[in-house]
Amino acid sequence: MRALVLQGTRLAGAAQPQLLRMSTGRRAGRWQLQTAVALDIDGVLVRGRRALDEGRRALQMLSGDNRLGRRIPFVLLTNGGGVSEADKASSVSRLLGVEVRPEQVVLAHSPMRSLARKYSQKHVLVVGGEQGRCADIARAYGFENVSTPDDVVAWSPSAWPFMPPPPPTAHKSRDYASDPFHAVMVFHDSFDFGRDLQVATDVLRSAGATLGREFVNRQTVPLYMSNSDLVFSNDYPRPRFGQGAYHVCLRAMWDALTAKAPLEYTLFGKPNRVQYQYAEHLLDQIALAADPGADLAQLRACRRIFAIGDNPAADIAGANGAGWTSVLVRTGVFDGPPGANDATHPAHLVTDHVEDAVSWIIDSAA
């Protein structure tokens, strides 16, 4: 694939605008519904806790401050997580000064809410995130019977003796030796690799998926994981380990413990197709809110979706696989020299930053 490369373009704009509100009603102005955009967050709009000025101006342009005078539907498609969609929308809105609604946010674990239909009453182990946040998110998705590795260690501190015993949890009376699990779900990055590897592998290879029973060295329950990014970009100068690093460690420990018994798992997050189908559904809902009489079948046939990201293995590979137009920026994981594209997952377009990308998209829609 040959890619167009843009460099050095910079648009004028206010440095710290008031919060720009993006209403989805008709009174918000005209929409360009035949064009839609999905943007990554880390390494595209922000770096760690720091907003990128180009990201702020890019969202202003998509919200109607462009030469077409039209709003362009957009979603934020990130492999981040560990918070609710509402919390992520609120934090991005505060950082960038442009209102983002929860229904415009796709987190790595957002499509996992569909699993609640199967597991609503069944006992599941939710791994990852700070304290009990991911367990709370799972419950909000409809999982009503959730435990975490912290709950297990609170029940039996010897399950992972390399940390101070956690305080008693809401499950302090639960006896995991007689309460089997039905699935392991990795929602977000592990904040304690050792503990989470131990408890997850215990569940996966214990007889009857019941803790404390004999190991059978075969997988006893399904495994779901939400984000295979090996690294991600924040405000540190070089990429950091992502949830994919936990996946690598989990598979390596499984192979070592079970003599490489099969380990099957379902992946969510970019570059998996389910993530893009979920984003397309949200874009459909934005279009219907803007024009309730829109013919979705006809719109889908003519709509061009652009994806802007910094990680070739996730953002670009996923967009290309979904049939979207991919745009790679140099403000995050990808650090190729000027004029270069990624050799393994080449994008349709390479730009210095997201503002250039959105400017090109608007020109394409004119």
PDB file of N, CA, C and O in Angstrom, residues 156-199:
ATOM      1  N   SER A 156      -7.900 -15.643  51.399  1.00  0.00           N
ATOM      2  CA  SER A 156      -6.796 -16.514  51.793  1.00  0.00           C
ATOM      3  C   SER A 156      -5.475 -15.814  51.465  1.00  0.00           C
ATOM      4  O   SER A 156      -4.978 -15.923  50.341  1.00  0.00           O
ATOM      5  N   PRO A 157      -4.880 -15.068  52.404  1.00  0.00           N
ATOM      6  CA  PRO A 157      -3.646 -14.332  52.134  1.00  0.00           C
ATOM      7  C   PRO A 157      -2.514 -15.204  51.609  1.00  0.00           C
ATOM      8  O   PRO A 157      -1.643 -14.714  50.888  1.00  0.00           O
ATOM      9  N   SER A 158      -2.518 -16.493  51.938  1.00  0.00           N
ATOM     10  CA  SER A 158      -1.461 -17.371  51.443  1.00  0.00           C
ATOM     11  C   SER A 158      -1.597 -17.658  49.951  1.00  0.00           C
ATOM     12  O   SER A 158      -0.674 -18.204  49.334  1.00  0.00           O
ATOM     13  N   ALA A 159      -2.721 -17.269  49.332  1.00  0.00           N
ATOM     14  CA  ALA A 159      -2.865 -17.438  47.883  1.00  0.00           C
ATOM     15  C   ALA A 159      -1.846 -16.595  47.135  1.00  0.00           C
ATOM     16  O   ALA A 159      -1.425 -16.947  46.029  1.00  0.00           O
ATOM     17  N   TRP A 160      -1.436 -15.482  47.725  1.00  0.00           N
ATOM     18  CA  TRP A 160      -0.365 -14.650  47.178  1.00  0.00           C
ATOM     19  C   TRP A 160       0.320 -13.959  48.365  1.00  0.00           C
ATOM     20  O   TRP A 160      -0.062 -12.867  48.782  1.00  0.00           O
ATOM     21  N   PRO A 161       1.331 -14.630  48.940  1.00  0.00           N
ATOM     22  CA  PRO A 161       1.916 -14.160  50.205  1.00  0.00           C
ATOM     23  C   PRO A 161       2.915 -13.028  50.055  1.00  0.00           C
ATOM     24  O   PRO A 161       3.561 -12.653  51.042  1.00  0.00           O
ATOM     25  N   PHE A 162       3.046 -12.455  48.866  1.00  0.00           N
ATOM     26  CA  PHE A 162       4.077 -11.448  48.613  1.00  0.00           C
ATOM     27  C   PHE A 162       3.529 -10.030  48.674  1.00  0.00           C
ATOM     28  O   PHE A 162       4.077  -9.117  48.058  1.00  0.00           O
ATOM     29  N   MET A 163       2.447  -9.856  49.403  1.00  0.00           N
ATOM     30  CA  MET A 163       1.869  -8.536  49.596  1.00  0.00           C
ATOM     31  C   MET A 163       1.187  -8.509  50.953  1.00  0.00           C
ATOM     32  O   MET A 163       0.816  -9.572  51.495  1.00  0.00           O
ATOM     33  N   PRO A 164       1.049  -7.337  51.550  1.00  0.00           N
ATOM     34  CA  PRO A 164       0.302  -7.273  52.816  1.00  0.00           C
ATOM     35  C   PRO A 164      -1.129  -7.732  52.573  1.00  0.00           C
ATOM     36  O   PRO A 164      -1.722  -7.432  51.530  1.00  0.00           O
ATOM     37  N   PRO A 165      -1.695  -8.474  53.487  1.00  0.00           N
ATOM     38  CA  PRO A 165      -3.079  -8.919  53.276  1.00  0.00           C
ATOM     39  C   PRO A 165      -3.998  -7.723  53.060  1.00  0.00           C
ATOM     40  O   PRO A 165      -3.953  -6.749  53.816  1.00  0.00           O
ATOM     41  N   PRO A 166      -4.809  -7.753  52.009  1.00  0.00           N
ATOM     42  CA  PRO A 166      -5.737  -6.640  51.777  1.00  0.00           C
ATOM     43  C   PRO A 166      -6.822  -6.621  52.845  1.00  0.00           C
ATOM     44  O   PRO A 166      -7.088  -7.634  53.510  1.00  0.00           O
ATOM     45  N   PRO A 167      -7.455  -5.480  53.041  1.00  0.00           N
ATOM     46  CA  PRO A 167      -8.550  -5.414  54.015  1.00  0.00           C
ATOM     47  C   PRO A 167      -9.710  -6.288  53.564  1.00  0.00           C
ATOM     48  O   PRO A 167      -9.850  -6.587  52.377  1.00  0.00           O
ATOM     49  N   PRO A 168     -10.538  -6.711  54.492  1.00  0.00           N
ATOM     50  CA  PRO A 168     -11.700  -7.518  54.116  1.00  0.00           C
ATOM     51  C   PRO A 168     -12.552  -6.791  53.079  1.00  0.00           C
ATOM     52  O   PRO A 168     -12.702  -5.573  53.112  1.00  0.00           O
ATOM     53  N   THR A 169     -13.081  -7.554  52.134  1.00  0.00           N
ATOM     54  CA  THR A 169     -13.900  -6.978  51.073  1.00  0.00           C
ATOM     55  C   THR A 169     -15.359  -7.317  51.314  1.00  0.00           C
ATOM     56  O   THR A 169     -15.724  -7.955  52.301  1.00  0.00           O
ATOM     57  N   ALA A 170     -16.170  -6.895  50.354  1.00  0.00           N
ATOM     58  CA  ALA A 170     -17.600  -7.205  50.443  1.00  0.00           C
ATOM     59  C   ALA A 170     -17.837  -8.703  50.394  1.00  0.00           C
ATOM     60  O   ALA A 170     -18.909  -9.187  50.759  1.00  0.00           O
ATOM     61  N   HIS A 171     -16.828  -9.470  49.908  1.00  0.00           N
ATOM     62  CA  HIS A 171     -16.972 -10.919  49.793  1.00  0.00           C
ATOM     63  C   HIS A 171     -16.299 -11.643  50.957  1.00  0.00           C
ATOM     64  O   HIS A 171     -15.918 -12.805  50.837  1.00  0.00           O
ATOM     65  N   LYS A 172     -16.130 -10.969  52.091  1.00  0.00           N
ATOM     66  CA  LYS A 172     -15.364 -11.559  53.183  1.00  0.00           C
ATOM     67  C   LYS A 172     -15.960 -12.875  53.688  1.00  0.00           C
ATOM     68  O   LYS A 172     -15.235 -13.705  54.243  1.00  0.00           O
ATOM     69  N   SER A 173     -17.253 -13.083  53.491  1.00  0.00           N
ATOM     70  CA  SER A 173     -17.870 -14.337  53.944  1.00  0.00           C
ATOM     71  C   SER A 173     -17.911 -15.391  52.840  1.00  0.00           C
ATOM     72  O   SER A 173     -18.408 -16.495  53.052  1.00  0.00           O
ATOM     73  N   ARG A 174     -17.383 -15.062  51.655  1.00  0.00           N
ATOM     74  CA  ARG A 174     -17.442 -15.977  50.527  1.00  0.00           C
ATOM     75  C   ARG A 174     -16.364 -17.038  50.667  1.00  0.00           C
ATOM     76  O   ARG A 174     -15.212 -16.728  50.961  1.00  0.00           O
ATOM     77  N   ASP A 175     -16.725 -18.278  50.431  1.00  0.00           N
ATOM     78  CA  ASP A 175     -15.774 -19.381  50.505  1.00  0.00           C
ATOM     79  C   ASP A 175     -15.438 -19.832  49.085  1.00  0.00           C
ATOM     80  O   ASP A 175     -16.195 -20.569  48.458  1.00  0.00           O
ATOM     81  N   TYR A 176     -14.296 -19.369  48.574  1.00  0.00           N
ATOM     82  CA  TYR A 176     -13.932 -19.688  47.198  1.00  0.00           C
ATOM     83  C   TYR A 176     -13.585 -21.157  47.008  1.00  0.00           C
ATOM     84  O   TYR A 176     -13.550 -21.640  45.875  1.00  0.00           O
ATOM     85  N   ALA A 177     -13.360 -21.878  48.088  1.00  0.00           N
ATOM     86  CA  ALA A 177     -13.095 -23.314  47.977  1.00  0.00           C
ATOM     87  C   ALA A 177     -14.349 -24.104  47.626  1.00  0.00           C
ATOM     88  O   ALA A 177     -14.264 -25.293  47.291  1.00  0.00           O
ATOM     89  N   SER A 178     -15.501 -23.451  47.678  1.00  0.00           N
ATOM     90  CA  SER A 178     -16.751 -24.140  47.315  1.00  0.00           C
ATOM     91  C   SER A 178     -17.608 -23.299  46.375  1.00  0.00           C
ATOM     92  O   SER A 178     -18.801 -23.551  46.227  1.00  0.00           O
ATOM     93  N   ASP A 179     -16.992 -22.310  45.754  1.00  0.00           N
ATOM     94  CA  ASP A 179     -17.737 -21.379  44.896  1.00  0.00           C
ATOM     95  C   ASP A 179     -17.014 -21.289  43.545  1.00  0.00           C
ATOM     96  O   ASP A 179     -16.166 -20.422  43.343  1.00  0.00           O
ATOM     97  N   PRO A 180     -17.315 -22.152  42.603  1.00  0.00           N
ATOM     98  CA  PRO A 180     -16.565 -22.203  41.341  1.00  0.00           C
ATOM     99  C   PRO A 180     -16.775 -20.965  40.474  1.00  0.00           C
ATOM    100  O   PRO A 180     -17.793 -20.286  40.561  1.00  0.00           O
ATOM    101  N   PHE A 181     -15.787 -20.719  39.650  1.00  0.00           N
ATOM    102  CA  PHE A 181     -15.861 -19.645  38.657  1.00  0.00           C
ATOM    103  C   PHE A 181     -16.375 -20.213  37.332  1.00  0.00           C
ATOM    104  O   PHE A 181     -16.262 -21.414  37.069  1.00  0.00           O
ATOM    105  N   HIS A 182     -16.891 -19.304  36.500  1.00  0.00           N
ATOM    106  CA  HIS A 182     -17.371 -19.703  35.176  1.00  0.00           C
ATOM    107  C   HIS A 182     -16.604 -19.025  34.043  1.00  0.00           C
ATOM    108  O   HIS A 182     -16.767 -19.411  32.884  1.00  0.00           O
ATOM    109  N   ALA A 183     -15.785 -18.025  34.364  1.00  0.00           N
ATOM    110  CA  ALA A 183     -14.977 -17.350  33.342  1.00  0.00           C
ATOM    111  C   ALA A 183     -13.945 -16.468  34.020  1.00  0.00           C
ATOM    112  O   ALA A 183     -14.113 -16.047  35.165  1.00  0.00           O
ATOM    113  N   VAL A 184     -12.864 -16.206  33.281  1.00  0.00           N
ATOM    114  CA  VAL A 184     -11.866 -15.208  33.677  1.00  0.00           C
ATOM    115  C   VAL A 184     -11.922 -14.099  32.641  1.00  0.00           C
ATOM    116  O   VAL A 184     -11.853 -14.359  31.439  1.00  0.00           O
ATOM    117  N   MET A 185     -12.036 -12.844  33.099  1.00  0.00           N
ATOM    118  CA  MET A 185     -12.146 -11.698  32.211  1.00  0.00           C
ATOM    119  C   MET A 185     -11.105 -10.654  32.584  1.00  0.00           C
ATOM    120  O   MET A 185     -11.157 -10.085  33.678  1.00  0.00           O
ATOM    121  N   VAL A 186     -10.162 -10.422  31.691  1.00  0.00           N
ATOM    122  CA  VAL A 186      -9.132  -9.409  31.912  1.00  0.00           C
ATOM    123  C   VAL A 186      -9.648  -8.108  31.301  1.00  0.00           C
ATOM    124  O   VAL A 186      -9.658  -7.937  30.089  1.00  0.00           O
ATOM    125  N   PHE A 187     -10.071  -7.201  32.156  1.00  0.00           N
ATOM    126  CA  PHE A 187     -10.669  -5.947  31.708  1.00  0.00           C
ATOM    127  C   PHE A 187      -9.632  -4.875  31.401  1.00  0.00           C
ATOM    128  O   PHE A 187      -9.857  -4.020  30.550  1.00  0.00           O
ATOM    129  N   HIS A 188      -8.511  -4.878  32.118  1.00  0.00           N
ATOM    130  CA  HIS A 188      -7.588  -3.746  32.020  1.00  0.00           C
ATOM    131  C   HIS A 188      -6.206  -4.198  32.460  1.00  0.00           C
ATOM    132  O   HIS A 188      -5.998  -5.344  32.878  1.00  0.00           O
ATOM    133  N   ASP A 189      -5.236  -3.269  32.353  1.00  0.00           N
ATOM    134  CA  ASP A 189      -3.864  -3.566  32.749  1.00  0.00           C
ATOM    135  C   ASP A 189      -3.804  -4.037  34.200  1.00  0.00           C
ATOM    136  O   ASP A 189      -4.506  -3.512  35.070  1.00  0.00           O
ATOM    137  N   SER A 190      -2.928  -4.993  34.448  1.00  0.00           N
ATOM    138  CA  SER A 190      -2.737  -5.472  35.805  1.00  0.00           C
ATOM    139  C   SER A 190      -1.909  -4.475  36.605  1.00  0.00           C
ATOM    140  O   SER A 190      -0.895  -3.967  36.120  1.00  0.00           O
ATOM    141  N   PHE A 191      -2.328  -4.213  37.818  1.00  0.00           N
ATOM    142  CA  PHE A 191      -1.551  -3.367  38.720  1.00  0.00           C
ATOM    143  C   PHE A 191      -0.730  -4.208  39.687  1.00  0.00           C
ATOM    144  O   PHE A 191      -0.043  -3.669  40.544  1.00  0.00           O
ATOM    145  N   ASP A 192      -0.799  -5.519  39.566  1.00  0.00           N
ATOM    146  CA  ASP A 192       0.035  -6.451  40.327  1.00  0.00           C
ATOM    147  C   ASP A 192       0.167  -7.723  39.494  1.00  0.00           C
ATOM    148  O   ASP A 192      -0.624  -8.649  39.623  1.00  0.00           O
ATOM    149  N   PHE A 193       1.181  -7.725  38.589  1.00  0.00           N
ATOM    150  CA  PHE A 193       1.333  -8.840  37.659  1.00  0.00           C
ATOM    151  C   PHE A 193       1.385 -10.181  38.375  1.00  0.00           C
ATOM    152  O   PHE A 193       0.722 -11.145  37.983  1.00  0.00           O
ATOM    153  N   GLY A 194       2.219 -10.276  39.409  1.00  0.00           N
ATOM    154  CA  GLY A 194       2.412 -11.558  40.079  1.00  0.00           C
ATOM    155  C   GLY A 194       1.128 -12.111  40.660  1.00  0.00           C
ATOM    156  O   GLY A 194       0.756 -13.273  40.432  1.00  0.00           O
ATOM    157  N   ARG A 195       0.442 -11.293  41.432  1.00  0.00           N
ATOM    158  CA  ARG A 195      -0.820 -11.737  42.045  1.00  0.00           C
ATOM    159  C   ARG A 195      -1.841 -12.135  40.991  1.00  0.00           C
ATOM    160  O   ARG A 195      -2.493 -13.187  41.089  1.00  0.00           O
ATOM    161  N   ASP A 196      -1.998 -11.284  39.960  1.00  0.00           N
ATOM    162  CA  ASP A 196      -3.033 -11.539  38.957  1.00  0.00           C
ATOM    163  C   ASP A 196      -2.700 -12.749  38.090  1.00  0.00           C
ATOM    164  O   ASP A 196      -3.605 -13.493  37.687  1.00  0.00           O
ATOM    165  N   LEU A 197      -1.412 -12.975  37.813  1.00  0.00           N
ATOM    166  CA  LEU A 197      -1.017 -14.190  37.093  1.00  0.00           C
ATOM    167  C   LEU A 197      -1.320 -15.428  37.926  1.00  0.00           C
ATOM    168  O   LEU A 197      -1.832 -16.432  37.418  1.00  0.00           O
ATOM    169  N   GLN A 198      -0.998 -15.368  39.210  1.00  0.00           N
ATOM    170  CA  GLN A 198      -1.226 -16.511  40.083  1.00  0.00           C
ATOM    171  C   GLN A 198      -2.707 -16.875  40.168  1.00  0.00           C
ATOM    172  O   GLN A 198      -3.103 -18.029  39.958  1.00  0.00           O
ATOM    173  N   VAL A 199      -3.535 -15.881  40.480  1.00  0.00           N
ATOM    174  CA  VAL A 199      -4.954 -16.171  40.698  1.00  0.00           C
ATOM    175  C   VAL A 199      -5.634 -16.582  39.390  1.00  0.00           C
ATOM    176  O   VAL A 199      -6.438 -17.524  39.366  1.00  0.00           O
TER     177      VAL A 199
END
